[in-house]
CSV table of C-alpha atoms in Angstrom, one decimal:
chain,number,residue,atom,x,y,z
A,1,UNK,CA,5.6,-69.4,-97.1
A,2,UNK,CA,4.6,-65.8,-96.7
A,3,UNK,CA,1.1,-65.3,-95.3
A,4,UNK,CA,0.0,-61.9,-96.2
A,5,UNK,CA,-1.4,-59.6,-92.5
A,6,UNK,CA,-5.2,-59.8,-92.6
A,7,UNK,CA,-6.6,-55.9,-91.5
A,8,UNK,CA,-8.0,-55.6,-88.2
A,9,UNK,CA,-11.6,-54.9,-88.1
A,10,UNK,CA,-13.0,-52.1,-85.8
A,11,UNK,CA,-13.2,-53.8,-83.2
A,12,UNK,CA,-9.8,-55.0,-83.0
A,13,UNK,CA,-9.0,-50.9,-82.8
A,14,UNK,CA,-11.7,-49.5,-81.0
A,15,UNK,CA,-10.1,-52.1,-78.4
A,16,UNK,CA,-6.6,-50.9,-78.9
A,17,UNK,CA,-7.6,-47.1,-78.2
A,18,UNK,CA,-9.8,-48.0,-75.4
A,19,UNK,CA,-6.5,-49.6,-73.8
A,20,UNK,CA,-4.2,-47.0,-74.6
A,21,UNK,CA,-6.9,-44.6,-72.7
A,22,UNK,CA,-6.9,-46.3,-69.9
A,23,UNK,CA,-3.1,-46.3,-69.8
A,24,UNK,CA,-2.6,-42.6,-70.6
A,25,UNK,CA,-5.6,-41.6,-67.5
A,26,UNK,CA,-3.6,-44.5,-65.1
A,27,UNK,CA,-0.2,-42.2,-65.5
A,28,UNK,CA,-2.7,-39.0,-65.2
A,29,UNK,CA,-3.8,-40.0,-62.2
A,30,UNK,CA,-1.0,-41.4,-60.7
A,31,UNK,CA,1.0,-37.4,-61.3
A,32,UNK,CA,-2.4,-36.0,-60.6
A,33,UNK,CA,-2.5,-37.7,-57.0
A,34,UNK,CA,1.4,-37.5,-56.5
A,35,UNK,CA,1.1,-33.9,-57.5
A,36,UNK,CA,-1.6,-33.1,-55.1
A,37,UNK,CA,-0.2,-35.0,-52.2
A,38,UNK,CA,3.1,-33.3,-52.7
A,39,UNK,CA,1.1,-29.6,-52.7
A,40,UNK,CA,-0.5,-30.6,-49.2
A,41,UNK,CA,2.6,-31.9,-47.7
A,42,UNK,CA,4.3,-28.2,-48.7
A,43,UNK,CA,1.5,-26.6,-47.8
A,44,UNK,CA,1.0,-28.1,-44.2
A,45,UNK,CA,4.8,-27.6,-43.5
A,46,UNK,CA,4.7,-24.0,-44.7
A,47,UNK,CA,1.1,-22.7,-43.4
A,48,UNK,CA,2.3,-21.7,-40.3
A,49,UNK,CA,5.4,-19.3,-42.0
A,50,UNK,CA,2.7,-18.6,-44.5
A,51,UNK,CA,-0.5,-17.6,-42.1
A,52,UNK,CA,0.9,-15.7,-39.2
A,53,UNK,CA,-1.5,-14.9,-36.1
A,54,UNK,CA,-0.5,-12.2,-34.0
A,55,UNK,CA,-2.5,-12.7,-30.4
A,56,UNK,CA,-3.9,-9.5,-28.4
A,57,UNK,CA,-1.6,-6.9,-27.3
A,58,UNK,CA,0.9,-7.6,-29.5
A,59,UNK,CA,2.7,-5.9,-32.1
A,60,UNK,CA,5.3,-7.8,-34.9
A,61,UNK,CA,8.4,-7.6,-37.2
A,62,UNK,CA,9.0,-8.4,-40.2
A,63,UNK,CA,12.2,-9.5,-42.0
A,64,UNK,CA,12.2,-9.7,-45.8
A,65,UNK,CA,14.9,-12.4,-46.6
A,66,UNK,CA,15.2,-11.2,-50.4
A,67,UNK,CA,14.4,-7.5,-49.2
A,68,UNK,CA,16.7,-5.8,-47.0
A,69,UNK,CA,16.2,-7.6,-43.8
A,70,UNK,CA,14.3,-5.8,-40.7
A,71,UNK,CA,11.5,-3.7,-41.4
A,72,UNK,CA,11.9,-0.6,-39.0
A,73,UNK,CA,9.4,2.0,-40.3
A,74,UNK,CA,5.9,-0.5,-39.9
A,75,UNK,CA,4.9,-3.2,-37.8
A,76,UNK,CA,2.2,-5.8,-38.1
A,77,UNK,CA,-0.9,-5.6,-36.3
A,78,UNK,CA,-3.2,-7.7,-34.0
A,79,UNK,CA,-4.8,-10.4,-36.1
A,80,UNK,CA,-3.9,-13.0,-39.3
A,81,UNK,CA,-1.1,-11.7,-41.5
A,82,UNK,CA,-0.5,-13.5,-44.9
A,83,UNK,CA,3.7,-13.3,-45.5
A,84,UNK,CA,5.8,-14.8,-48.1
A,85,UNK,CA,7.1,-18.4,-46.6
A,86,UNK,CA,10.9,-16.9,-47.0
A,87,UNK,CA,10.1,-14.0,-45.1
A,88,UNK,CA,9.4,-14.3,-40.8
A,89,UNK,CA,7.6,-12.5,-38.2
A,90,UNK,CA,8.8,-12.3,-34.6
A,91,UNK,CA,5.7,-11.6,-32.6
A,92,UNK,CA,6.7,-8.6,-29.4
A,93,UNK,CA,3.7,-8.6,-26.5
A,94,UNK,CA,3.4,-4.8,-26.7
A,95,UNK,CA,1.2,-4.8,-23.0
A,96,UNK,CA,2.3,-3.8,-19.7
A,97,UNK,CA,4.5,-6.5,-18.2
A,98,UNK,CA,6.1,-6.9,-14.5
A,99,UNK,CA,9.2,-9.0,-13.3
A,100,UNK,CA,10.4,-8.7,-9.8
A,101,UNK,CA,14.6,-8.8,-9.6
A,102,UNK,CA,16.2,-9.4,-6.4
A,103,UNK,CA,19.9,-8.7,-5.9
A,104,UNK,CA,22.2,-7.4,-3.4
A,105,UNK,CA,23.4,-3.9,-2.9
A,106,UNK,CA,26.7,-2.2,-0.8
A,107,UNK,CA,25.6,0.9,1.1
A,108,UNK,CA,28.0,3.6,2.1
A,109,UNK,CA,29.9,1.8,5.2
A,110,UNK,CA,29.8,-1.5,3.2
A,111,UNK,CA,26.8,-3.2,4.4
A,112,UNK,CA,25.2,-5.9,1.7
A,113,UNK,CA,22.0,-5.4,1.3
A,114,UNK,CA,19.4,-7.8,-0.3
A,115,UNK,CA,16.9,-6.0,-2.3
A,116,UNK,CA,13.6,-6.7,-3.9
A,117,UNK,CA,12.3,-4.5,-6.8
A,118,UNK,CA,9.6,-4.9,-8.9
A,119,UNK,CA,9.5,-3.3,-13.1
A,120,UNK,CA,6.4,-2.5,-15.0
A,121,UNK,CA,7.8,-1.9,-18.6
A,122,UNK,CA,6.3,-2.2,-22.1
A,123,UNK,CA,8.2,-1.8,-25.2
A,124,UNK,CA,8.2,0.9,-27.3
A,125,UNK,CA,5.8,0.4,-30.3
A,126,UNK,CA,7.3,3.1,-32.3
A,127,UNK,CA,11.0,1.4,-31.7
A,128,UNK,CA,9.8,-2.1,-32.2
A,129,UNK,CA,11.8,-2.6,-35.6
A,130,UNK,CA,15.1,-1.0,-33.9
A,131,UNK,CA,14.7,-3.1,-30.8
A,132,UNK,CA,14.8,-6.2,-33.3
A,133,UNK,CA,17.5,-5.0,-35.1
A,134,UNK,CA,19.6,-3.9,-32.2
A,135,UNK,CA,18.9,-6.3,-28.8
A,136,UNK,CA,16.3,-8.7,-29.8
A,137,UNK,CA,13.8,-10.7,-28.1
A,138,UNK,CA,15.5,-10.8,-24.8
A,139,UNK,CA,16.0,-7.4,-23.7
A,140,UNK,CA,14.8,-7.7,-20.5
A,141,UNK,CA,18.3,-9.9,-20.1
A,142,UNK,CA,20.0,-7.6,-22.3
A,143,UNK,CA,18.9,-4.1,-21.5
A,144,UNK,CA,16.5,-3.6,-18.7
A,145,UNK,CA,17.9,-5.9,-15.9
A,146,UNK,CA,21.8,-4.8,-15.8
A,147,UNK,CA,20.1,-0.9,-16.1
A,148,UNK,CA,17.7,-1.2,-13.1
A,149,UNK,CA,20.7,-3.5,-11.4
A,150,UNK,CA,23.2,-0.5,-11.9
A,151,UNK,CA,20.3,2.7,-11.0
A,152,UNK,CA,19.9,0.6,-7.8
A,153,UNK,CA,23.4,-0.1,-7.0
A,154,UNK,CA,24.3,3.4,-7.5
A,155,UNK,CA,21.1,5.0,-5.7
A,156,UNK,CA,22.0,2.9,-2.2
A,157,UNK,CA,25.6,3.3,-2.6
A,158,UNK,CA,25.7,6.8,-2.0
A,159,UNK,CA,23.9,6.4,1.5
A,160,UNK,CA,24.1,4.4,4.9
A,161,UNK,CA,22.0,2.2,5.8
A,162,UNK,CA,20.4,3.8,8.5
A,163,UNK,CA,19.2,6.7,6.1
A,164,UNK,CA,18.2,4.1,3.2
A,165,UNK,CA,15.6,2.8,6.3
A,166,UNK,CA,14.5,5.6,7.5
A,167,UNK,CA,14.3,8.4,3.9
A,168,UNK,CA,12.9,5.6,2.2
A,169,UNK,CA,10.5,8.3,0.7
A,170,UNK,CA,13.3,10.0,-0.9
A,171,UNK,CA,14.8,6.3,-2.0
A,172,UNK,CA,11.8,5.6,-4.2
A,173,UNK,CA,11.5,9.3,-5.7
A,174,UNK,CA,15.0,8.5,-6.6
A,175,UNK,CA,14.5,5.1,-8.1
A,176,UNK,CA,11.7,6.3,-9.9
A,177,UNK,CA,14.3,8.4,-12.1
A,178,UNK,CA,15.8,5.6,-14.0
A,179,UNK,CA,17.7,6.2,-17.3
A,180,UNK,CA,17.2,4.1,-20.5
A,181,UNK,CA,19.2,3.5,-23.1
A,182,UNK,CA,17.8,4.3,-26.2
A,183,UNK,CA,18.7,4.9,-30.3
A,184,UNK,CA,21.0,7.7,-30.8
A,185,UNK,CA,19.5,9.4,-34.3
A,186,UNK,CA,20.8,11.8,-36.1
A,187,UNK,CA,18.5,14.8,-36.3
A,188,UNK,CA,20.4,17.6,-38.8
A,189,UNK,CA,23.1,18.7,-36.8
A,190,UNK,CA,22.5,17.3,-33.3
A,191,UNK,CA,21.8,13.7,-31.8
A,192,UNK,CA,18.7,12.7,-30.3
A,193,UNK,CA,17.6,9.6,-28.6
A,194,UNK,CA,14.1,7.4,-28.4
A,195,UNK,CA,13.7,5.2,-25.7
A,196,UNK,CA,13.9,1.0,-27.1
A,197,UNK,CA,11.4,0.2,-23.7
A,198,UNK,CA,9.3,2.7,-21.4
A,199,UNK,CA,9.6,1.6,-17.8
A,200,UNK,CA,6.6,3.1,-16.1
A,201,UNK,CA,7.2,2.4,-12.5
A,202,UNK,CA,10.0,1.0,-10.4
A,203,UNK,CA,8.9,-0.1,-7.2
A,204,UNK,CA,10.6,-0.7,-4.2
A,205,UNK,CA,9.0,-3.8,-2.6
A,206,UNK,CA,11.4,-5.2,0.3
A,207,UNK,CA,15.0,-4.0,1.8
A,208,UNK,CA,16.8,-6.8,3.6
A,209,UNK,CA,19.2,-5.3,6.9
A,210,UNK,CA,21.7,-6.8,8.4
A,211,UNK,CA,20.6,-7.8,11.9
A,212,UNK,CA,23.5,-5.4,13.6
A,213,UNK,CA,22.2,-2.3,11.4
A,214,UNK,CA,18.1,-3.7,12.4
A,215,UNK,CA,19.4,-3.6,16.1
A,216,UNK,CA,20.6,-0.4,16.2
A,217,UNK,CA,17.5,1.2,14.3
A,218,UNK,CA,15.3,-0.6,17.0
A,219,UNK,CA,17.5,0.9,19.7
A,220,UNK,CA,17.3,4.5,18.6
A,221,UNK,CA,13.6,4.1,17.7
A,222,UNK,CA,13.7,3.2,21.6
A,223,UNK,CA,15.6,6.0,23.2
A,224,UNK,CA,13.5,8.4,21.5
A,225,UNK,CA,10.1,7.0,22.6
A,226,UNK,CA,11.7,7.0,26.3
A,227,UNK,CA,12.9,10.7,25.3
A,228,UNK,CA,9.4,11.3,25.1
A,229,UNK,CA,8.0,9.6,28.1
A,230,UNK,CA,10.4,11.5,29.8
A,231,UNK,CA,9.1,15.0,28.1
A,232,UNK,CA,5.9,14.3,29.1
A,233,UNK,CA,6.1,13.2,32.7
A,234,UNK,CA,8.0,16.6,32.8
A,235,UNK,CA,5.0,18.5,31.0
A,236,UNK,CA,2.6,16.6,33.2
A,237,UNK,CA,4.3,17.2,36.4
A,238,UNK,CA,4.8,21.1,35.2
A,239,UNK,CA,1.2,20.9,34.9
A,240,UNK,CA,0.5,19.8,38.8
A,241,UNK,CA,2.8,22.1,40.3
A,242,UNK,CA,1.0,24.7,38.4
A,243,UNK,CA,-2.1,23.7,39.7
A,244,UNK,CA,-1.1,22.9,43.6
A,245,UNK,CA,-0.1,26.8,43.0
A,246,UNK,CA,-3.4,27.7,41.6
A,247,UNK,CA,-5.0,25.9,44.5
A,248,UNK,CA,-2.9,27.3,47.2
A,249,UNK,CA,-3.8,30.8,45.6
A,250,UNK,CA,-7.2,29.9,46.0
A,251,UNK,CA,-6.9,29.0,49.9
A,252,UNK,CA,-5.0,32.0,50.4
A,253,UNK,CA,-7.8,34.2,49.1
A,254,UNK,CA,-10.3,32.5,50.7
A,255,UNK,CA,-8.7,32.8,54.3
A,256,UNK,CA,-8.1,36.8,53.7
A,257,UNK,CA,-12.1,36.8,52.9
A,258,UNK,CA,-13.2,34.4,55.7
A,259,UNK,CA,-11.2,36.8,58.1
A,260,UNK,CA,-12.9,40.2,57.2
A,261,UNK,CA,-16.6,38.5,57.2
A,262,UNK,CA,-19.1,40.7,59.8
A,263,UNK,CA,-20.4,38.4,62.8
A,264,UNK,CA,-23.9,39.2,61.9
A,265,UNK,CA,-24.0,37.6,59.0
A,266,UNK,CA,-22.1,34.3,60.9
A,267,UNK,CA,-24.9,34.5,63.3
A,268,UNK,CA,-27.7,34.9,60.1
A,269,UNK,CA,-26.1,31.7,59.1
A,270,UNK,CA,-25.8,30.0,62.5
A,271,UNK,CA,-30.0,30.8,62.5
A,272,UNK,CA,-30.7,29.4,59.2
A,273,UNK,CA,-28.8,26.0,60.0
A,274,UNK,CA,-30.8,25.7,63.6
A,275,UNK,CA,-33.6,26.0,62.0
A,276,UNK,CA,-33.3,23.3,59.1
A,277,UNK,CA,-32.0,21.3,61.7
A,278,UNK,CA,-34.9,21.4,63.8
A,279,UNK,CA,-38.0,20.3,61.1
A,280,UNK,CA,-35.9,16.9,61.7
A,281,UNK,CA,-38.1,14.7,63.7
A,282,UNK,CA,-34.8,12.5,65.0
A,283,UNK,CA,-32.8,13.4,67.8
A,284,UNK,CA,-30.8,16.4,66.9
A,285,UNK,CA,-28.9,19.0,68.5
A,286,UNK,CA,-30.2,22.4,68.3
A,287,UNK,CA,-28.4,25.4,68.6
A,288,UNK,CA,-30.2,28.9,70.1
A,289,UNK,CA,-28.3,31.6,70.0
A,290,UNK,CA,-28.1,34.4,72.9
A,291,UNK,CA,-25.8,37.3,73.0
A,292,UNK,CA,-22.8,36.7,70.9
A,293,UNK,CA,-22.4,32.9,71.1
A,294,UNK,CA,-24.6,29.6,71.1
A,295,UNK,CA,-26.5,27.6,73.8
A,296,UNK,CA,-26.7,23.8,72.5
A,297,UNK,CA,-29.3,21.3,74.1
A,298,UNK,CA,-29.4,18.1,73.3
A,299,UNK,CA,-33.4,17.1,72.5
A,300,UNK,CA,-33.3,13.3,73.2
A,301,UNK,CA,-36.8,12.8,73.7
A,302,UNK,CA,-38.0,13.6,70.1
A,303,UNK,CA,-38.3,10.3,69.1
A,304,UNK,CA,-40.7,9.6,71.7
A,305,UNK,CA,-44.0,11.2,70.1
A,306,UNK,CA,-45.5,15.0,70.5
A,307,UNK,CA,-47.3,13.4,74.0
A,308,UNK,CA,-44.5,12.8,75.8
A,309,UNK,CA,-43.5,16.1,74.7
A,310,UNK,CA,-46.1,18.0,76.2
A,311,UNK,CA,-46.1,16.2,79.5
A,312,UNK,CA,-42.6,18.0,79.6
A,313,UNK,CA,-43.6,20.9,78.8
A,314,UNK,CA,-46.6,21.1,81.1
A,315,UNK,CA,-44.2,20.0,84.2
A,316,UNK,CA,-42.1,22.9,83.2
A,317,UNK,CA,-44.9,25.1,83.5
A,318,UNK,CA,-46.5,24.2,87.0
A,319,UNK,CA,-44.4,25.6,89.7
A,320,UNK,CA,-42.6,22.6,92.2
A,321,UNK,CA,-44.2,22.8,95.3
A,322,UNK,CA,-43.0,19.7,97.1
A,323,UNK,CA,-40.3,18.5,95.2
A,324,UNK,CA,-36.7,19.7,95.8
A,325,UNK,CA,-35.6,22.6,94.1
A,326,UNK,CA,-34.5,22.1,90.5
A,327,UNK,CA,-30.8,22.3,90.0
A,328,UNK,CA,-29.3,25.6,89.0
A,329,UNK,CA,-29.4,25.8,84.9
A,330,UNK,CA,-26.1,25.6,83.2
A,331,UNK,CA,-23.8,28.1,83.0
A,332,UNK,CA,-24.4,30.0,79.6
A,333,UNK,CA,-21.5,28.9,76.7
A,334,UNK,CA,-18.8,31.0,75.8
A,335,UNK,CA,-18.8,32.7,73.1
A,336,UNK,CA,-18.5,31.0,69.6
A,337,UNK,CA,-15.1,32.2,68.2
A,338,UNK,CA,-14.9,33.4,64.6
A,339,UNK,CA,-13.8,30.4,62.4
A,340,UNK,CA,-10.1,29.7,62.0
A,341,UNK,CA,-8.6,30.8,59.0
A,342,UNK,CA,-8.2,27.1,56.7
A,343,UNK,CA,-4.2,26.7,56.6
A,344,UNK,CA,-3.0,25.8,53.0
């Protein structure tokens, strides 16, 4: 029996499209979502190749993978750069650096040496592109160190030790003169080179001796300071003899003067000292003069007071009547002889 397919009423199909809506925007979403998660995922793994920061002081390179490799005539500045995720940026500090290197050196005789020296160096901005190209990232490994190495090797090598200690003036002008390797360009017909890294200053900072070769510095630093003792005890004994002569000189002169004075004026003198001699009121000596020499009396009794003085002076004056006579005076001194010449 055949039953004939009744039509569906609008209900039926507004229910039908509704679900086939649904359906369609399920599948949209589901790509939509898939889409947008696979779009961060590539994002977050290629932001850093795509958003390159370059920090302070620092200069980079770029190389173009579908492009011709290294770029040598620009470099990329301080700052964010925006790059193609195939391409790369190797980021150079472009400041002044320092490394201290410490090796050992041969003099002349064959002495090792253990030096210290310390490298200030940047690298050349305008060479930045080349220095990729050519060395890379490491050439302090690759190009400075072995260069400073060989300049100081062949600097001490061509001296003794003793001269390296003591002309270390002339060491360090010498160090300071270091060669770099650079590019060799081709400018028309002849070659010129630019410098891959500037090295500003190469300092020497400590020289390690043997102990024989500190020994024998310390010993001829010795003998000359007793070299020079000696010198000056010399000098200074020069110096005395010269003035023992000066002095005998002056005793000499004196004596020829002291012989030719005029007895007046030793017996003006003689006068002046009696007299400051007597305004003392202690016992003193007092010296009168008569004829050519001196009489000297002794004044004991001036410390007794100016009565007792006159007493004695008025028994001088009253004549002795019953008293014995009064001894005879004494004899008059001899005369004073001229002084005696002062022997050297």
């Amino acid at each position: 029996m055949i039953q004939e397919a009744r039509p569906e009423s609008d209900e039926q199909r507004e229910r039908g499209l509704r679900i086939r809506f649904l359906t369609w925007l399920q599948k949209v979403q589901f790509y939509a979502y898939t889409t947008l998660v696979l779009v961060l995922l590539a994002l977050g793994f290629l932001w850093p190749r795509i958003f390159i920061s370059v920090p302070a002081g620092s200069h980079a390179v770029m190389y173009r993978f579908f492009k011709g490799g290294t770029v040598t005539n620009r470099v990329w500045p301080e700052g964010l750069n925006v790059i193609p995720p195939w391409d790369t940026l190797t980021i150079y500090e472009t400041r002044l650096q320092e490394k201290t290197l410490e090796f050992d050196v041969l003099s002349e005789e064959g002495l090792d040496l253990g030096v210290k020296v310390s490298i200030r160096y940047r690298p050349n901005k305008e060479m930045l592109g080349f220095l990729h190209q050519d060395i890379g990232t490491e050439y302090f490994n690759r190009l400075i160190k072995p260069e400073v190495e060989s300049h100081v090797r062949r600097t001490f090598g061509s001296r003794p030790a003793h001269e390296i200690y003591s002309s270390k003036r002339d060491v360090l002008q010498e160090l300071g003169q270091i060669p770099v390797l650079g590019r060799l360009e081709e400018d028309g017909a002849a070659l010129s080179s630019r410098p891959y890294v500037v090295i500003q200053e190469l300092k020497l900072v400590d020289i390690d001796l043997p102990v024989i070769v500190e020994q024998a510095i310390a010993d001829k630093y010795k003998q000359e300071q007793l070299m020079l003792e000696y010198r000056y005890k010399l000098e200074r004994e020069e110096n005395e003899a010269e003035r023992k002569r000066t002095e005998a000189a002056g005793i000499r002169d004196y004596n020829l003067i002291v012989a030719k004075v005029n007895p007046d004026l030793l017996r003006w003198r003689s006068i002046d000292a009696t007299l400051e001699l007597a305004k003392s009121e202690n016992s003193k000596v007092v010296v009168l003069g008569g004829g050519q020499g001196a009489q000297m009396l002794l004044n004991v009794d001036a410390a007794m007071g100016g009565a007792h003085a006159g007493a004695a002076a008025a028994a001088h004056d009253e004549k002795p009547k019953a008293e014995p006579p009064a001894p005879a005076p004494p004899p008059a001194a001899a005369p004073a002889p001229p002084p005696e010449p002062v022997k050297p």
